[in-house]
XYZ file of C-alpha atoms in Angstrom:
526
model
C 0.000 0.000 0.000
C 1.238 3.551 -0.642
C 3.031 5.477 2.100
C 1.502 8.633 3.510
C 3.272 11.127 5.735
C 1.320 11.744 8.923
C 1.262 14.914 10.984
C 1.011 14.855 14.792
C -2.240 16.054 16.312
C -2.124 19.359 18.162
C -4.348 20.761 20.873
C -3.741 24.384 19.872
C -6.339 26.360 17.898
C -5.572 27.081 14.294
C -3.528 30.325 14.110
C -5.185 31.065 10.754
C -8.469 31.499 12.594
C -7.132 33.464 15.548
C -9.068 36.715 15.930
C -6.466 38.738 17.826
C -2.670 38.793 17.646
C -1.277 40.285 20.855
C 2.156 41.513 19.750
C 2.735 43.245 23.074
C 2.936 39.797 24.688
C 6.374 39.284 23.116
C 7.887 42.639 24.123
C 10.076 43.186 27.152
C 12.921 41.297 28.871
C 10.922 38.415 30.433
C 8.796 36.797 27.745
C 7.472 33.257 28.120
C 8.938 31.156 25.257
C 5.668 29.287 24.711
C 3.761 32.555 24.448
C 6.318 33.948 22.009
C 6.116 30.816 19.890
C 2.324 31.005 19.790
C 2.275 34.690 18.752
C 4.865 34.052 16.046
C 2.756 31.160 14.732
C -0.225 33.498 14.629
C 1.743 36.022 12.590
C 2.980 33.327 10.209
C -0.541 32.033 9.612
C -2.324 35.380 9.443
C -4.143 36.814 6.454
C -1.693 39.076 4.529
C -4.301 41.846 4.730
C -3.543 42.086 8.474
C 0.150 42.818 7.941
C -0.113 46.654 7.737
C -1.982 46.775 11.062
C 0.624 44.479 12.639
C 3.402 46.814 11.511
C 1.532 49.772 13.007
C 1.147 47.875 16.275
C 4.860 47.110 16.267
C 5.700 50.787 15.685
C 3.379 51.858 18.493
C 5.440 49.722 20.892
C 8.821 50.925 19.595
C 9.762 52.150 23.057
C 9.632 48.600 24.414
C 11.773 47.066 21.678
C 15.267 47.880 23.060
C 14.685 45.600 26.092
C 13.099 42.781 24.087
C 14.680 39.505 22.996
C 16.537 40.067 19.681
C 15.851 36.494 18.519
C 12.091 36.868 19.032
C 12.019 40.242 17.283
C 14.100 38.838 14.428
C 11.576 36.035 13.954
C 8.756 38.596 14.035
C 10.439 40.715 11.351
C 10.849 37.637 9.167
C 7.180 36.748 9.595
C 5.988 40.279 8.803
C 8.269 40.422 5.775
C 6.797 37.201 4.372
C 3.264 38.331 5.135
C 3.644 41.685 3.385
C 5.288 40.128 0.316
C 2.400 37.643 0.029
C -0.195 40.409 0.055
C -1.232 43.174 -2.305
C 1.823 45.218 -3.433
C -0.315 48.311 -2.983
C -0.472 47.589 0.742
C 3.301 48.012 1.012
C 3.192 51.294 -0.915
C 0.600 52.638 1.549
C 2.730 51.987 4.638
C 4.182 54.875 6.629
C 7.965 55.347 6.382
C 7.794 56.843 9.879
C 6.587 53.497 11.263
C 9.531 51.704 9.665
C 11.958 54.276 11.051
C 10.469 54.003 14.544
C 10.757 50.215 14.570
C 14.286 50.230 13.144
C 15.463 52.808 15.691
C 14.014 50.749 18.534
C 15.461 47.352 17.630
C 18.064 46.054 20.104
C 21.675 45.597 19.052
C 22.274 42.405 17.114
C 18.633 41.924 16.138
C 18.568 39.551 13.129
C 16.608 40.257 9.936
C 16.718 44.032 10.358
C 17.579 44.264 6.672
C 14.202 42.709 5.813
C 12.471 45.625 7.508
C 14.515 48.126 5.503
C 13.926 46.177 2.291
C 10.189 46.666 2.784
C 10.842 50.377 3.202
C 12.838 50.417 -0.046
C 10.004 48.564 -1.803
C 7.723 51.572 -1.222
C 10.083 53.531 -3.539
C 8.599 56.927 -2.695
C 11.036 59.839 -2.148
C 10.195 59.926 1.570
C 10.630 56.165 1.975
C 13.950 56.077 0.138
C 15.356 59.046 2.049
C 14.279 57.397 5.302
C 15.955 54.121 4.308
C 19.197 55.881 3.338
C 19.186 57.800 6.619
C 18.719 54.610 8.646
C 21.530 52.903 6.700
C 23.868 55.753 7.580
C 23.001 55.471 11.260
C 23.374 51.690 11.421
C 24.580 49.909 8.260
C 24.176 46.118 8.025
C 27.142 43.994 9.045
C 26.676 41.524 6.198
C 27.195 42.595 2.565
C 24.750 40.005 1.255
C 22.008 41.342 3.525
C 22.802 44.855 2.282
C 22.540 43.616 -1.292
C 19.126 42.059 -0.627
C 17.992 45.297 0.990
C 18.841 47.404 -2.085
C 17.822 44.819 -4.699
C 14.343 46.319 -5.374
C 16.045 49.380 -6.848
C 17.573 47.173 -9.553
C 14.220 45.590 -10.367
C 12.157 48.736 -10.821
C 12.753 52.090 -12.511
C 9.923 54.124 -10.985
C 11.993 55.702 -8.242
C 13.822 59.059 -8.019
C 17.610 58.766 -8.159
C 18.040 62.005 -6.219
C 16.344 60.412 -3.182
C 19.201 57.917 -2.971
C 22.264 59.459 -4.638
C 24.676 60.932 -3.821
C 23.897 60.632 -0.077
C 24.039 56.827 0.006
C 27.607 56.941 -1.299
C 28.666 58.033 2.190
C 27.906 54.429 3.211
C 30.715 53.099 0.990
C 33.012 53.510 3.978
C 31.143 50.586 5.570
C 32.618 47.265 4.328
C 29.180 45.644 4.141
C 27.649 48.531 2.197
C 30.491 49.287 -0.235
C 29.799 46.572 -2.794
C 25.964 46.786 -2.845
C 25.975 50.597 -3.116
C 28.558 50.610 -5.912
C 26.760 47.752 -7.667
C 23.599 49.866 -7.691
C 25.493 52.884 -9.067
C 27.167 50.680 -11.682
C 23.829 49.126 -12.649
C 22.221 52.519 -13.187
C 25.146 53.589 -15.376
C 25.140 50.385 -17.430
C 21.378 50.715 -17.974
C 21.692 54.340 -19.042
C 19.504 55.748 -16.274
C 22.271 58.239 -15.626
C 24.742 59.642 -18.127
C 27.374 60.212 -15.454
C 28.343 57.627 -12.872
C 26.861 58.648 -9.484
C 30.295 58.255 -7.836
C 32.265 60.151 -10.491
C 33.012 62.998 -8.074
C 34.518 60.537 -5.588
C 36.968 58.821 -7.900
C 39.985 59.568 -5.677
C 38.402 57.905 -2.657
C 37.405 54.905 -4.807
C 40.979 54.560 -6.075
C 42.275 54.681 -2.507
C 39.740 52.083 -1.423
C 40.710 49.753 -4.291
C 44.351 50.092 -3.337
C 43.528 49.095 0.234
C 41.409 46.109 -0.798
C 44.110 44.947 -3.249
C 46.742 45.094 -0.499
C 44.473 43.124 1.786
C 43.950 40.423 -0.846
C 47.686 40.288 -1.509
C 48.257 39.595 2.195
C 45.613 36.883 2.063
C 47.377 35.214 -0.869
C 50.578 35.152 1.150
C 48.923 34.070 4.404
C 45.232 33.032 4.423
C 45.243 33.235 8.220
C 45.434 37.018 7.906
C 41.645 36.814 7.305
C 40.961 34.730 10.411
C 41.692 31.486 12.216
C 38.596 29.511 11.218
C 37.231 28.627 7.785
C 33.810 30.380 8.061
C 35.469 33.659 9.073
C 38.046 33.420 6.283
C 35.342 32.652 3.707
C 33.162 35.523 4.882
C 35.988 38.079 4.801
C 37.296 36.813 1.479
C 33.835 37.008 -0.106
C 33.356 40.549 1.155
C 36.792 41.705 -0.044
C 36.335 40.160 -3.488
C 32.872 41.679 -3.820
C 34.232 45.149 -2.974
C 37.163 44.765 -5.387
C 34.864 43.655 -8.223
C 32.455 46.555 -7.644
C 35.298 49.082 -7.446
C 36.879 47.857 -10.675
C 33.561 48.130 -12.502
C 32.931 51.612 -11.096
C 36.375 52.934 -11.991
C 36.130 51.467 -15.485
C 32.786 53.192 -16.032
C 34.070 56.513 -14.685
C 37.135 56.176 -16.918
C 39.650 58.517 -15.242
C 43.296 57.903 -16.342
C 44.385 58.234 -12.694
C 42.648 54.912 -11.977
C 44.879 52.876 -14.309
C 47.695 52.131 -11.808
C 45.259 50.870 -9.179
C 43.460 48.689 -11.723
C 46.777 47.281 -12.950
C 47.685 46.342 -9.370
C 44.344 44.567 -8.937
C 44.879 42.746 -12.236
C 48.003 41.108 -10.793
C 46.089 39.339 -8.022
C 45.685 35.573 -8.324
C 41.923 35.664 -7.819
C 40.420 35.064 -11.258
C 37.274 37.116 -10.704
C 39.207 40.174 -9.556
C 41.692 39.718 -12.411
C 38.850 39.604 -14.898
C 37.050 42.676 -13.564
C 40.263 44.711 -13.390
C 41.206 43.684 -16.933
C 37.659 44.416 -18.122
C 37.756 47.884 -16.566
C 41.098 48.646 -18.217
C 39.821 47.278 -21.536
C 36.786 49.558 -21.266
C 39.237 52.460 -20.941
C 41.116 51.312 -24.067
C 44.186 50.131 -22.172
C 46.129 47.640 -24.350
C 47.526 45.689 -21.382
C 44.040 45.261 -19.990
C 42.665 44.091 -23.345
C 45.410 41.490 -23.763
C 44.965 40.179 -20.233
C 41.190 40.022 -20.631
C 41.429 37.944 -23.820
C 44.019 35.634 -22.245
C 41.699 34.932 -19.306
C 39.136 33.259 -21.575
C 41.251 30.103 -21.260
C 40.403 30.020 -17.523
C 37.058 28.186 -17.189
C 35.997 30.048 -14.036
C 36.513 33.412 -15.802
C 35.337 32.403 -19.289
C 31.711 33.525 -19.194
C 32.565 36.960 -17.809
C 35.398 37.432 -20.309
C 33.113 36.605 -23.231
C 30.474 39.034 -21.926
C 33.090 41.800 -21.673
C 34.481 41.021 -25.129
C 31.028 41.134 -26.728
C 30.168 44.388 -24.959
C 33.444 46.113 -25.832
C 33.629 45.081 -29.484
C 36.346 42.465 -28.961
C 34.314 39.428 -30.032
C 36.603 38.600 -32.934
C 39.477 38.015 -30.497
C 37.687 35.138 -28.745
C 38.255 31.705 -30.283
C 34.990 30.053 -31.259
C 35.908 26.884 -29.351
C 35.461 28.809 -26.108
C 31.835 29.502 -27.047
C 30.931 25.825 -27.534
C 28.309 24.226 -25.311
C 30.952 21.979 -23.758
C 33.159 24.962 -22.898
C 30.169 26.759 -21.423
C 29.269 23.711 -19.315
C 32.846 23.521 -18.024
C 32.807 27.238 -17.269
C 29.528 27.003 -15.340
C 30.796 24.185 -13.133
C 34.195 25.833 -12.572
C 32.457 29.067 -11.566
C 30.135 27.180 -9.207
C 33.063 25.366 -7.597
C 34.861 28.699 -7.129
C 32.136 30.090 -4.887
C 33.075 30.483 -1.202
C 30.177 28.234 -0.232
C 31.731 25.426 -2.316
C 35.477 24.882 -2.839
C 36.277 28.587 -2.764
C 38.796 28.403 -5.604
C 38.686 27.312 -9.255
C 39.611 23.731 -10.167
C 43.016 22.955 -11.646
C 41.323 21.364 -14.662
C 37.869 20.563 -16.020
C 36.830 18.266 -18.858
C 33.451 17.332 -20.331
C 33.213 13.523 -20.294
C 29.683 13.109 -21.654
C 26.926 15.092 -23.328
C 23.377 13.877 -23.637
C 20.118 15.384 -24.958
C 17.402 13.977 -22.723
C 14.271 14.664 -20.724
C 15.027 15.676 -17.143
C 12.945 15.906 -13.950
C 11.172 19.237 -13.661
C 11.430 20.164 -17.349
C 8.820 19.797 -20.077
C 11.289 19.604 -22.987
C 14.552 17.652 -23.397
C 17.730 19.420 -22.361
C 21.428 19.206 -23.144
C 23.024 17.631 -20.078
C 26.767 17.545 -19.466
C 28.937 15.548 -17.095
C 32.126 17.429 -16.260
C 35.144 15.902 -14.519
C 37.080 18.356 -12.360
C 40.425 18.016 -10.642
C 42.188 19.940 -7.868
C 45.880 19.934 -7.009
C 46.031 21.025 -3.366
C 49.680 21.002 -2.424
C 50.488 17.369 -1.815
C 46.839 16.300 -2.056
C 44.499 15.827 -4.991
C 40.736 15.933 -5.217
C 38.536 15.083 -8.180
C 34.947 14.212 -8.955
C 32.303 14.493 -11.672
C 29.665 17.215 -11.586
C 26.715 18.072 -13.808
C 25.897 21.140 -15.882
C 22.860 21.915 -17.997
C 19.622 21.297 -16.090
C 21.473 22.265 -12.915
C 25.064 23.112 -12.029
C 26.122 20.991 -9.088
C 28.655 18.492 -7.774
C 28.064 15.996 -5.012
C 30.487 15.917 -2.091
C 30.753 12.130 -2.296
C 32.782 10.575 -5.104
C 30.716 9.385 -8.079
C 33.540 9.404 -10.631
C 33.843 5.610 -10.777
C 30.157 5.023 -11.473
C 28.959 4.299 -15.028
C 27.941 7.421 -16.931
C 24.264 6.384 -16.921
C 24.341 6.087 -13.134
C 26.048 9.456 -12.674
C 23.222 11.091 -14.615
C 20.729 9.079 -12.576
C 22.171 10.058 -9.204
C 21.992 13.749 -10.112
C 18.467 13.378 -11.508
C 17.382 11.724 -8.274
C 19.087 14.422 -6.221
C 17.290 17.216 -8.082
C 13.824 15.634 -8.246
C 11.192 17.153 -5.980
C 7.705 15.738 -5.465
C 5.493 15.539 -2.395
C 5.106 11.777 -2.903
C 8.841 11.130 -3.272
C 10.699 11.200 0.031
C 12.892 9.178 2.392
C 12.599 8.535 6.134
C 15.260 7.614 8.682
C 14.619 4.244 10.454
C 13.990 5.912 13.818
C 10.990 7.811 12.410
C 9.141 4.918 10.753
C 5.582 4.197 11.782
C 4.342 0.639 12.290
C 3.060 0.033 8.708
C 6.330 1.362 7.320
C 8.348 -0.914 9.630
C 6.396 -3.916 8.370
C 7.060 -2.939 4.760
C 10.760 -2.445 5.543
C 10.899 -5.927 7.080
C 9.433 -7.460 3.919
C 12.020 -5.626 1.822
C 14.771 -6.915 4.130
C 13.471 -10.467 3.576
C 13.559 -9.900 -0.181
C 17.146 -8.619 0.080
C 18.182 -11.783 1.961
C 16.528 -14.014 -0.653
C 18.419 -12.079 -3.340
C 21.802 -12.804 -1.758
C 22.228 -9.719 0.452
C 22.810 -11.072 3.947
C 22.500 -9.375 7.358
C 20.591 -6.347 5.975
C 20.524 -3.337 8.299
C 18.122 -0.596 7.220
C 19.497 2.926 6.674
C 16.629 4.615 4.792
C 13.040 3.832 3.898
C 11.707 5.645 0.854
C 8.453 6.236 -1.004
C 8.528 6.778 -4.745
C 4.979 7.670 -5.761
C 3.038 4.414 -5.231
C 6.149 2.287 -4.646
C 8.310 1.721 -1.587
C 12.007 0.913 -1.336
C 14.618 0.665 1.381
C 18.380 1.111 1.567
C 20.299 -1.470 3.622
C 23.840 -2.178 4.661
C 24.439 -5.824 3.851
C 26.974 -8.496 2.871
C 27.125 -9.988 -0.616
C 29.600 -12.727 -1.515
C 31.415 -12.094 1.810
C 31.938 -8.414 0.957
C 30.172 -5.469 2.613
C 27.896 -3.427 0.399
C 24.977 -1.041 0.417
C 21.810 -2.104 -1.445
C 18.505 -0.468 -2.337
C 15.532 -2.652 -3.256
C 11.820 -2.255 -3.914
C 11.140 -5.963 -4.096
C 11.522 -6.077 -7.866
C 14.717 -4.197 -8.620
C 17.888 -4.089 -6.517
C 20.960 -1.865 -6.918
C 24.065 -2.306 -4.833
C 27.386 -0.533 -4.428
C 30.421 -2.038 -2.629
C 31.547 -0.595 0.683
C 35.296 0.005 0.803
C 37.801 1.991 2.826
C 37.893 4.627 0.105
C 36.984 8.113 1.421
C 33.896 9.962 0.178
C 32.156 6.855 -1.142
C 28.423 7.213 -1.949
C 26.217 7.027 1.138
C 22.647 5.813 1.697
C 21.168 9.078 0.416
C 23.213 8.820 -2.771
C 22.005 5.259 -3.394
C 18.399 6.360 -2.850
C 18.967 9.151 -5.382
C 20.446 6.648 -7.819
C 17.356 4.450 -7.458
C 14.991 7.391 -8.019
C 17.027 8.768 -10.901
C 17.158 5.466 -12.762
C 13.402 5.131 -12.573
C 12.730 8.680 -13.721
C 15.226 8.778 -16.575
C 13.992 5.400 -17.868
C 10.428 6.665 -17.740
C 11.214 10.009 -19.363
C 13.571 8.618 -22.019
C 12.303 5.189 -23.111
C 14.481 3.192 -25.481
C 13.230 3.053 -29.084
């Protein structure tokens, strides 16, 4: 029989039907956690039409916010943000900038999600709202550059807002590390789009040059000693991401402004090892007609992680004829996409030593109506005395599993990625500890089938539902060798268990099972 996920019964009333939401119950230094949780559930389940009144209530209690729990207020801001975005856009436009300012001024230090409040203020896009947002950013800029970018993003999506309400005042925030890149990105965007004939920061070119020199020196120190950015990996990644983002934005800005005095600073940045910074510095110099910058830009097309940006620059600047056509092939683009993805701080943080397309296939893929070109790309890293390699996918998605799939057959590599990407409410897996009684009985039958098929001593690791079918992943022994097997009672797939690091785990085998079924169904043999 098919599996169904069950939800625990609750004795609480439905927050969707709650008539009153008492926000004042979560203000102050001594709030009952259960009460706070209940109020936050009410906010999350409320009708979006109630959001403006909730914001007004929050503003009316601004004086009590400084002594309130930052975590609770952060959760409230997140709930209000979601509620307002779900509702009528006109409701946001009708909100009072003064209410936003009052709430923001009252939030305690370290309150999370403050940037979501200011993003709502920016979404209003009226002169008063934008001036209020800029003023609040000058008083207390965000500490995270990605949060600052999200806050200002509405101004890149709409054109119905007055530039003079934002510029040049917001440029004073460039002195804040978290604000520098988002503010310059906005100024660069407006210049690229032609909304302004003169770059908004053109009068501050000397300070931008000085800032680029400082960021370049900081990145040079990092290249010599990564510990100069911190002692732990998350801190190093965060500071590196921020520094690179600032350098990229500065290079773009200086290239658009086009002052000859900027050339030395851009040439220094172009000598850094970081491919993205190299590319942006070379692109800025090329925009200014600098021969050294043009040559360096064209040479960087051979670097997969820089390739897409180089081609975009070349096409924009009339240098298309200097790019070899082979670098525009679909295989080269697939390699570039994966190399760029691997270079992100949230992944490997640096480009691979080499990439190579090992297979290309035109096929139907989960989540898509039409067949797609799918590419498997092998990548390799030389890390001092260590090496690391694997096979990732590009095309329907750009991704690489942490566990090693390089030794699997090509068909199974596609399948494991298809299974990983597939999303459906009736396709899911459950850990053994969370199985209900019917599911345990089904798992026992599948274990019996595994034993009859030559997989001895099966120990369940996952139980899964695939539409109307059920399967389970077991650790077992086959021909005196340990293995991992997935079976649905009709089909079984097993992989050997060895001492090799990063071997596929139970989740990977479940994905392989799902992917095989889907790709066979979507792409039947003629």
